[in-house]
Coordinates of C-alpha atoms and ligand atoms in Angstrom, one line a residue:
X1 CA -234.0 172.6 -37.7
X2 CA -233.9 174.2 -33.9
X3 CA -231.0 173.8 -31.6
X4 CA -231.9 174.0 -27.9
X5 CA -229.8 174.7 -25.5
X6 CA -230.0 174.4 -21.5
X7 CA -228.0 175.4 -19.0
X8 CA -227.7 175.9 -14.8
X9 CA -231.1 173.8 -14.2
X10 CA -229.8 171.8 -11.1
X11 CA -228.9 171.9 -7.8
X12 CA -225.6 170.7 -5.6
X13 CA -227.9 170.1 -2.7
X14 CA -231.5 168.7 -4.2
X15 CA -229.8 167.0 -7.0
X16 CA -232.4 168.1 -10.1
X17 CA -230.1 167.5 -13.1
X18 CA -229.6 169.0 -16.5
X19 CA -229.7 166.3 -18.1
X20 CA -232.6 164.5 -17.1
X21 CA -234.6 168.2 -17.8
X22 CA -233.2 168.1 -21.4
X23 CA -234.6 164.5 -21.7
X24 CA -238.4 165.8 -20.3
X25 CA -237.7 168.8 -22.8
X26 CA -237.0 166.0 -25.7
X27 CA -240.4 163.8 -24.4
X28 CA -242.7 167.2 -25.1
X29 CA -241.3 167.9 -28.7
X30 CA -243.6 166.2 -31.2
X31 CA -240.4 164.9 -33.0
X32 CA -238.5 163.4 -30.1
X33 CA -234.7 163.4 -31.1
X34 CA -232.8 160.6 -31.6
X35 CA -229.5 161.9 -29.4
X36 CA -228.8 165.1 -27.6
X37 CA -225.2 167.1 -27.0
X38 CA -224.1 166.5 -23.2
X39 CA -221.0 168.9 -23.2
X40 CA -218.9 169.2 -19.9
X41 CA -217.5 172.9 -19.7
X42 CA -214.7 174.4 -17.8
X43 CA -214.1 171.8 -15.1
X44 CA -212.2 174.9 -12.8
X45 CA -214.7 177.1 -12.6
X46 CA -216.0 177.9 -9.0
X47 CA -219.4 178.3 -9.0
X48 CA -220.2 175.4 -11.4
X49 CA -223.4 173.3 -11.5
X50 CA -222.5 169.9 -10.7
X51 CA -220.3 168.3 -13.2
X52 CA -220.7 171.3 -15.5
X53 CA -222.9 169.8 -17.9
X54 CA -224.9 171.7 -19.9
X55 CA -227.2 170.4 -22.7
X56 CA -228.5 170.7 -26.4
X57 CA -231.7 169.5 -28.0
X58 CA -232.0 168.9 -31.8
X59 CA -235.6 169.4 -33.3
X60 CA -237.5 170.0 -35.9
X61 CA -240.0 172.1 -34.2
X62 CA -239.9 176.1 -35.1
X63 CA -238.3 178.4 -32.6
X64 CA -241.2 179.8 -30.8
X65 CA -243.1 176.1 -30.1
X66 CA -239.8 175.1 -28.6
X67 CA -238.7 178.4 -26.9
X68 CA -242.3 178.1 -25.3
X69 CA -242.1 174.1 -24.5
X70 CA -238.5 174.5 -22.9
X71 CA -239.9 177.1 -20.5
X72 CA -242.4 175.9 -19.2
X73 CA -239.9 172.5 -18.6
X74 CA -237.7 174.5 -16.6
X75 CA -240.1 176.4 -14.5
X76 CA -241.5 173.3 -13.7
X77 CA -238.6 171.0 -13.1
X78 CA -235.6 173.6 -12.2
X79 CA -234.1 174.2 -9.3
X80 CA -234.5 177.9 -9.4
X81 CA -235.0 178.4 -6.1
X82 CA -231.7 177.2 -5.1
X83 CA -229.2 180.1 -4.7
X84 CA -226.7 178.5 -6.8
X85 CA -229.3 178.0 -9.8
X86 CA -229.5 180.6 -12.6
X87 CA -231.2 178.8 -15.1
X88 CA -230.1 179.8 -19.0
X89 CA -232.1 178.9 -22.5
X90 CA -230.7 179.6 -26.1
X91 CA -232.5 178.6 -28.9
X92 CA -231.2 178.7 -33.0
X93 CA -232.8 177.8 -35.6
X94 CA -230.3 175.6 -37.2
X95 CA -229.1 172.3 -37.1
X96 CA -226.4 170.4 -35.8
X97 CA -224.4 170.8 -39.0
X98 CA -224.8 174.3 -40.0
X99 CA -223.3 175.8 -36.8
X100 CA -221.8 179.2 -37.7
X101 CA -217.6 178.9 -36.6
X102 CA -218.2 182.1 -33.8
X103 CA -220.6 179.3 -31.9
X104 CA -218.4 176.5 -32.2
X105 CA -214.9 178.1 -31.4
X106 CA -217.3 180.1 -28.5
X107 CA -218.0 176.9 -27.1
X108 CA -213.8 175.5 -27.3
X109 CA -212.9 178.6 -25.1
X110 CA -215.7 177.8 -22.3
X111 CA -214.2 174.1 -22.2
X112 CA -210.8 175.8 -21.6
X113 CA -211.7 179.0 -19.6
X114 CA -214.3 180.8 -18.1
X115 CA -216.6 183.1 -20.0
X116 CA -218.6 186.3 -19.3
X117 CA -222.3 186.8 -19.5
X118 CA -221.4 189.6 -21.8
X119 CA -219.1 187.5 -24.6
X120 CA -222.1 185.1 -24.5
X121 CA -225.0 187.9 -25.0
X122 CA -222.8 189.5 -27.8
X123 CA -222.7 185.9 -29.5
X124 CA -226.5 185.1 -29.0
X125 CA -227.2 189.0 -30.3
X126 CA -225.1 188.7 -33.2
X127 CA -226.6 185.5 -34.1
X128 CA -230.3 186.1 -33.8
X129 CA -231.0 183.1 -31.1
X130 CA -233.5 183.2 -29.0
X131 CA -232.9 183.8 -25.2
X132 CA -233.7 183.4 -22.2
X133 CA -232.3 183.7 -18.3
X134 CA -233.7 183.0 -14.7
X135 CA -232.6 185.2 -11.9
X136 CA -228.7 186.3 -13.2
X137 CA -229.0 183.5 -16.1
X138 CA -225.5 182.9 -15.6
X139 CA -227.0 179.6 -17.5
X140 CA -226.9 181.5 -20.5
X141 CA -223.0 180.8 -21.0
X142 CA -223.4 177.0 -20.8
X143 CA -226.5 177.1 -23.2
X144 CA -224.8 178.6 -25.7
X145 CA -221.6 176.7 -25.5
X146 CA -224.0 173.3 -26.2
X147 CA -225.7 174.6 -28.8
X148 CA -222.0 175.2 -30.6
X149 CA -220.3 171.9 -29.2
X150 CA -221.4 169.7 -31.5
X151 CA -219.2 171.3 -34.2
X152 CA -216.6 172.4 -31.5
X153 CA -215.2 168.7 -30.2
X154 CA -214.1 166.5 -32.9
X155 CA -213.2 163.5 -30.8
X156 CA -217.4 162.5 -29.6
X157 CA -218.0 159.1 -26.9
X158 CA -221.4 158.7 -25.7
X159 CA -223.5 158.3 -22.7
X160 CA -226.9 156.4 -22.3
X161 CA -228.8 158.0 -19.2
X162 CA -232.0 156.1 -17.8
X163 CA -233.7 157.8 -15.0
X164 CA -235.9 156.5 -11.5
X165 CA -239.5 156.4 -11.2
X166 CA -240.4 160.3 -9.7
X167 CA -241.8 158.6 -6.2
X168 CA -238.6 156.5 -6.3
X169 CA -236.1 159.5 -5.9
X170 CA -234.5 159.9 -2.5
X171 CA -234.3 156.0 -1.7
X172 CA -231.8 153.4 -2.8
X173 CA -231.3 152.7 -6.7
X174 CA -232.3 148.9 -6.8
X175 CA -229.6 148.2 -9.7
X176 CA -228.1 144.6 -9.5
X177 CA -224.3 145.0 -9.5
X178 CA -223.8 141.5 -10.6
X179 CA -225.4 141.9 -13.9
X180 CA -223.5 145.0 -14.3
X181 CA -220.0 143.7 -13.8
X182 CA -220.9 141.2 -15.9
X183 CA -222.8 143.1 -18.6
X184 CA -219.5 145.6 -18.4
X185 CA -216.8 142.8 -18.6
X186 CA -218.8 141.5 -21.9
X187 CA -218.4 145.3 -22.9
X188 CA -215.2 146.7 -21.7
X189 CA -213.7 148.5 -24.3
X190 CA -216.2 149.3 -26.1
X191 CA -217.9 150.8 -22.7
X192 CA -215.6 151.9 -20.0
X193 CA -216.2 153.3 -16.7
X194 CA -219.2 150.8 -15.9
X195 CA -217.4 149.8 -13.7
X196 CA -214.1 149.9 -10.6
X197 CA -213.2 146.1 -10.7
X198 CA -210.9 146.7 -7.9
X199 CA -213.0 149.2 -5.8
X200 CA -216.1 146.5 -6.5
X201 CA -217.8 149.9 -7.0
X202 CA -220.6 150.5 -9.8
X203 CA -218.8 153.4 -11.3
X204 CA -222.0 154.0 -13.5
X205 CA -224.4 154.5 -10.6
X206 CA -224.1 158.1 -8.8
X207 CA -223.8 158.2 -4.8
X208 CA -225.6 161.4 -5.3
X209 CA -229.1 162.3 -4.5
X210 CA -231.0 163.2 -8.4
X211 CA -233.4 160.9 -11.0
X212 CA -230.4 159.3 -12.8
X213 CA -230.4 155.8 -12.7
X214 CA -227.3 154.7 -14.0
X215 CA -225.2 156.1 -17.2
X216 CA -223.1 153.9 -19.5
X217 CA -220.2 155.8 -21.2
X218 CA -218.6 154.2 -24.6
X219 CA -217.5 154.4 -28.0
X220 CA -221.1 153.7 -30.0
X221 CA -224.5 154.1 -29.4
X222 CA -224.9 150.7 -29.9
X223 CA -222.7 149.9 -27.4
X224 CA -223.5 152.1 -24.7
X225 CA -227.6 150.8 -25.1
X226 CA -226.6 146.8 -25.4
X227 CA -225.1 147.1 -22.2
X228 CA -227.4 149.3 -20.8
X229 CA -230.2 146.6 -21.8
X230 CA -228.1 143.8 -20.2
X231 CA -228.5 145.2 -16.7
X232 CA -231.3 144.4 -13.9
X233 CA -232.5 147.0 -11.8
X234 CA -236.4 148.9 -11.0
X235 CA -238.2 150.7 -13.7
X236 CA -236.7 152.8 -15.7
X237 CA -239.0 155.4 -16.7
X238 CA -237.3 157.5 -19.4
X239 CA -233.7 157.5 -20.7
X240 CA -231.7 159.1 -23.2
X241 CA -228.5 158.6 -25.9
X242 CA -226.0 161.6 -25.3
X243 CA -223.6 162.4 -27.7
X244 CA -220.4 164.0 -25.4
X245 CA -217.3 165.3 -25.1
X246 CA -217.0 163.1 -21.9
X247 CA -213.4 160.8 -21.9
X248 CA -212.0 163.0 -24.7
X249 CA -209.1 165.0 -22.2
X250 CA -210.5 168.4 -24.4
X251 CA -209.9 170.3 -21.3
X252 CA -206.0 169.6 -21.3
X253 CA -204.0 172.3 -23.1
X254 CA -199.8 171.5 -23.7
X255 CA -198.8 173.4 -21.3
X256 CA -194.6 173.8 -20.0
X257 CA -193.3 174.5 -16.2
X258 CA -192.7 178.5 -15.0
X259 CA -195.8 179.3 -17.8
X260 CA -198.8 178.1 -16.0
X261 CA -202.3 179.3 -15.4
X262 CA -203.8 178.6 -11.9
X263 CA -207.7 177.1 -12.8
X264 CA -206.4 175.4 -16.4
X265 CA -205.7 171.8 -16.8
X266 CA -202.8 170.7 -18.7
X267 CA -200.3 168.2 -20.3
X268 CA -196.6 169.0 -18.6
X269 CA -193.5 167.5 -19.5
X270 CA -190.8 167.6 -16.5
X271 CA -188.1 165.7 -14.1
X272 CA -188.9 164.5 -10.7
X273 CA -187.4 166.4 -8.4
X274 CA -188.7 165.9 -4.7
X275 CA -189.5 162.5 -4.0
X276 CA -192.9 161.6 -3.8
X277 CA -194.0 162.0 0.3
X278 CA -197.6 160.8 1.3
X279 CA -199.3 163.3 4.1
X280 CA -201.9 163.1 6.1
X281 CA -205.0 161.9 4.7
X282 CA -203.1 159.8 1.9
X283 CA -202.8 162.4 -0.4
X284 CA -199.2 162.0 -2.4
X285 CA -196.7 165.3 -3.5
X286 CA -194.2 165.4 -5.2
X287 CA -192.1 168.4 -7.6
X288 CA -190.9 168.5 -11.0
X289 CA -189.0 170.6 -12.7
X290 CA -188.2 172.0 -16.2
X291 CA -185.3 174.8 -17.2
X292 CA -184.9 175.4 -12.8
X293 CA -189.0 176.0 -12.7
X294 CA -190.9 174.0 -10.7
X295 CA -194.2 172.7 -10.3
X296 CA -196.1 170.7 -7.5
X297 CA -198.1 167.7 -8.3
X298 CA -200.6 166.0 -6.1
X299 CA -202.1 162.6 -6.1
X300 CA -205.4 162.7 -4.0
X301 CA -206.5 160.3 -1.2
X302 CA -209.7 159.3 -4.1
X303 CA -207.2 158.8 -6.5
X304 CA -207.0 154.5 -4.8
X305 CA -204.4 152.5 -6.3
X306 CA -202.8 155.4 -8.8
X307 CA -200.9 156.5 -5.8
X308 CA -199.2 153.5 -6.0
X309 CA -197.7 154.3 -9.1
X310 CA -197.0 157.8 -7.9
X311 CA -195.2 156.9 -5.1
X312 CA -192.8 154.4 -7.7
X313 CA -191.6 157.4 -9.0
X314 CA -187.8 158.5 -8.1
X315 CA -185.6 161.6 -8.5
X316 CA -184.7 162.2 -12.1
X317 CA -187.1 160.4 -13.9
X318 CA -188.5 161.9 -17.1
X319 CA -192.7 162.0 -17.2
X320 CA -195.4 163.9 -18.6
X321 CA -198.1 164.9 -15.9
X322 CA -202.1 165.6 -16.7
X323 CA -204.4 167.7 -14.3
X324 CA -205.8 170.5 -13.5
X325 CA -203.8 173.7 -11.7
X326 CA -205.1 175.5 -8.4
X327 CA -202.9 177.2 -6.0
X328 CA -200.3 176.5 -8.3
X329 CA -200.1 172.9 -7.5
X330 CA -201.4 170.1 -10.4
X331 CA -204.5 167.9 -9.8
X332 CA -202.8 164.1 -11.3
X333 CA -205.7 162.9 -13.2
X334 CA -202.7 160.9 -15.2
X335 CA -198.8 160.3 -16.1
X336 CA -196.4 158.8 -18.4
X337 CA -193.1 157.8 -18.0
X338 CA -190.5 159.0 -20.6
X339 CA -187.5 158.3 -18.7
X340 CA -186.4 156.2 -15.8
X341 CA -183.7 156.7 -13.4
X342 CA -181.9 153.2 -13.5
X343 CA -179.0 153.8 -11.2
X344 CA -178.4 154.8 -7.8
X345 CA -175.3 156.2 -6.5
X346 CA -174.5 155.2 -2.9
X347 CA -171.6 155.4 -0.5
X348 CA -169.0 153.1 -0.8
X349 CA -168.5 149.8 0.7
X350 CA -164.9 148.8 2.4
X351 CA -163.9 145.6 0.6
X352 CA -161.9 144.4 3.7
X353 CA -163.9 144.5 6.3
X354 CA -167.6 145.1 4.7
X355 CA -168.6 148.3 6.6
X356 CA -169.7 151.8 4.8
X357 CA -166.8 154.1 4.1
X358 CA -166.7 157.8 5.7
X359 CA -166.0 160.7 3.7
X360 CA -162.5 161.7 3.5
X361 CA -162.9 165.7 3.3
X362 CA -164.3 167.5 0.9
X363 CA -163.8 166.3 -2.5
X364 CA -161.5 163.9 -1.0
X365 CA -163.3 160.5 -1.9
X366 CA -164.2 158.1 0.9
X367 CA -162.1 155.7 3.1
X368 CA -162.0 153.2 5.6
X369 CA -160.0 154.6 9.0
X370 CA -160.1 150.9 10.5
X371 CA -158.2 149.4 7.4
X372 CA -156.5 152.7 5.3
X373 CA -158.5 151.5 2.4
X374 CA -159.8 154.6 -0.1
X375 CA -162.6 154.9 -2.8
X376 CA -162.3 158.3 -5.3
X377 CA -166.2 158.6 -5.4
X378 CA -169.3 157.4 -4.8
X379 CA -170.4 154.0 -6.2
X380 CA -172.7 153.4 -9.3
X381 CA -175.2 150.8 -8.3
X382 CA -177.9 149.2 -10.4
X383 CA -181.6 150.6 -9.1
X384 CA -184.6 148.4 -9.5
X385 CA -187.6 150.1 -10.7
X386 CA -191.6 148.9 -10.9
X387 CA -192.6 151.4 -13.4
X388 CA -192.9 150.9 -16.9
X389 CA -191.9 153.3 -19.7
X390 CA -195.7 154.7 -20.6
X391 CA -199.5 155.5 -18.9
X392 CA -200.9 155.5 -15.6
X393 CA -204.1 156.9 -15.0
X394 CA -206.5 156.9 -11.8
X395 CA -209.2 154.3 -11.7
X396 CA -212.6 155.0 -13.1
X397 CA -214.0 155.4 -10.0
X398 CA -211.8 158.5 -9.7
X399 CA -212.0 159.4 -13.0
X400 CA -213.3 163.1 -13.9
X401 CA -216.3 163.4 -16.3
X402 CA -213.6 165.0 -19.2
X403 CA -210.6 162.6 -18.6
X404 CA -210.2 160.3 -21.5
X405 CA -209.5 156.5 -20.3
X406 CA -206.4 155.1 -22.0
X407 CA -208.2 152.5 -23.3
X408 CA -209.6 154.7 -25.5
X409 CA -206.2 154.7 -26.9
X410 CA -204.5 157.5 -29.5
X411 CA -202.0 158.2 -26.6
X412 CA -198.0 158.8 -27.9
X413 CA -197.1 156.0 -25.5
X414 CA -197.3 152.6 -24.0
X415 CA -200.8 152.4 -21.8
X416 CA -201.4 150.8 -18.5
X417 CA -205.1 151.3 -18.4
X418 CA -207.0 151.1 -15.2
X419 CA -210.6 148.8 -15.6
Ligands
ZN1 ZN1 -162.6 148.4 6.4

């Protein structure tokens, strides 16, 4: 068996995509395979191909037929004219199931944090793959973390890919949203992210220039093709089953407030401390802390309706945030609530005459001047919340390639899934 892995084919601008040149890489093998590995790397890392995808192709042809059919894929069908394109081939001669543990736990670390050219070339020596790089072949890194990421991410959802017509590219994808939300309804959860049922957006269609049709994420092959099957739209000239570590949260590490890495994602556990304030351009802060550190949390403008939730939170409640950190502030991809505050303590109320008391001096309690009356303290009064213990996520149409969707479940609380 041959493992092939492709890396930093496409481009930001012109929209070529690595995916689509793994599936004209699969079409030239004699034995076309079945599936390939669609891994999504280190979402944080700056110069990143779009989406940070990077590919590998099972096959039994030898090394050298398929070190010489991938080439000559990529020089015709990369981007490597684009600046931003480094193009990166690894090929091993071994299958999906005898990937050596260096490879695997290689291609864990890339998910998590970025890698060098160097730790990849030691890798790809040590091992004996074949290699090659365009320009820097910065692509090498991604290559090499596919060909060890089917071993590497135990929790696997798929994605089936169809792609336009060639002359097609650069106009309007003629896919028929009403078959999709229905198709997805019928599907959802067994496929998630079709859909945005509240945007009335086509989460599965990209707004981006590029050959992908459409791409329906689930839990089964069989799934992810039924629905795909169920859809109207032009021709669809090729397409292609991707196993994924896509909706699986891999990127997340358990992370605690005062410890954290700027450019990692993580799972945080902390108490609301600022209330949350919406600024210009709808984006929602707010601060938690844990053991008097503190941590700022953002809810983008994209994120739609989630804000909503954000903005429900209050001062002391208890809640686990999800995201990403850059400039020290956390990306919300997702929440749950552990705690809520339940009770509100407000100034208090003269029972004679109905108006609010003043303070009486420091530590002095409150009182009434018109009618003499006194209170010792503040009062306790009930506060009504809209949040429910548990999950909130954004909607799929915000949703990052690596976020799982709580419907997928396995979470350690209630869910309030977004569809
Ligand atoms: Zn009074």
């Amino acid at each position: 068996m041959t493992l092939i892995g492709v890396d930093d084919t496409d481009s930001r601008s012109r929209g070529m995509c690595t995916t689509f040149l793994a599936t004209q890489i699969a079409a030239a093998l004699d034995d076309a395979p079945q599936a390939c590995y669609l891994v999504r790397l280190h979402p944080a890392v700056k110069h990143k191909t779009r989406g940070n995808a990077a590919v590998a192709i099972p096959t039994n042809t030898d090394v050298s037929d398929a070190f010489s059919i991938a080439t000559s894929i990529i020089e015709k069908h990369a981007v490597i004219d684009d600046p931003a394109t480094h193009p990166g081939l690894v090929i091993a001669s071994h299958s999906t199931d005898e990937i050596p543990p260096i490879v695997s736990d290689y291609s864990r670390q890339a998910m998590r944090k970025h890698k060098s050219l160097e730790a990849s070339t030691t890798i790809i020596n040590t091992q004996g793959y074949t290699v090659r790089g365009w320009k820097t072949g910065r692509g090498r890194i991604g290559a090499l973390a596919a060909i060890g990421a089917p071993a590497a991410f135990p929790d696997t959802t798929f994605e089936y890919i169809t792609y336009r017509d060639p002359s097609q590219i650069g106009t309007p994808r003629d896919v028929d949203l009403d078959s999709v939300f229905t198709a997805a309804e019928a599907s959802y959860p067994d496929t998630w992210d079709t859909i945005d049922r509240e945007e009335r957006e086509a989460v599965c269609v990209p707004n981006t220039p590029g050959p992908v049709l459409y791409g329906i994420r689930g839990e089964s092959p069989t799934a992810v093709k039924e629905l795909s099957d169920a859809i109207d739209s032009e021709p669809i000239t090729a397409s292609m089953l991707f196993r994924t570590n896509q909706g699986t949260d891999a990127h997340l590490h358990d992370g605690s407030v005062g410890s954290l890495s700027n450019d990692t994602a993580y799972r945080v556990t902390g108490t609301v401390s600022t209330p949350p304030v919406t600024k210009p351009g709808g984006h929602v802060f707010f601060s938690i802390t844990h053991n008097e550190h503190s941590l700022d949390c953002v809810a983008f403008e994209p994120t739609k309706r989630f804000r909503h939730h954000v903005r429900n939170l209050k001062q002391g409640d208890r809640i686990t945030v999800c995201g990403e950190v850059t400039d020290k502030t956390l990306k919300l991809e997702k929440f749950a609530v552990r705690d809520l505050t339940t009770t509100t303590k407000t100034v208090p109320v003269c029972n004679k005459c109905g108006s609010t008391m003043e303070s009486a001096g420091a530590s002095q309690g409150y009182r009434c001047r018109d009618c003499n009356t006194t209170a010792p303290e503040k009062t306790t009064q009930p506060l009504p919340r809209t949040l429910s213990p548990g999950w909130y996520e954004v909607p799929p149409c915000a949703r990052r390639h690596i976020a799982k969707p709580l419907v997928r479940g396995g979470f350690d609380a209630p869910i309030h899934p977004e569809h």
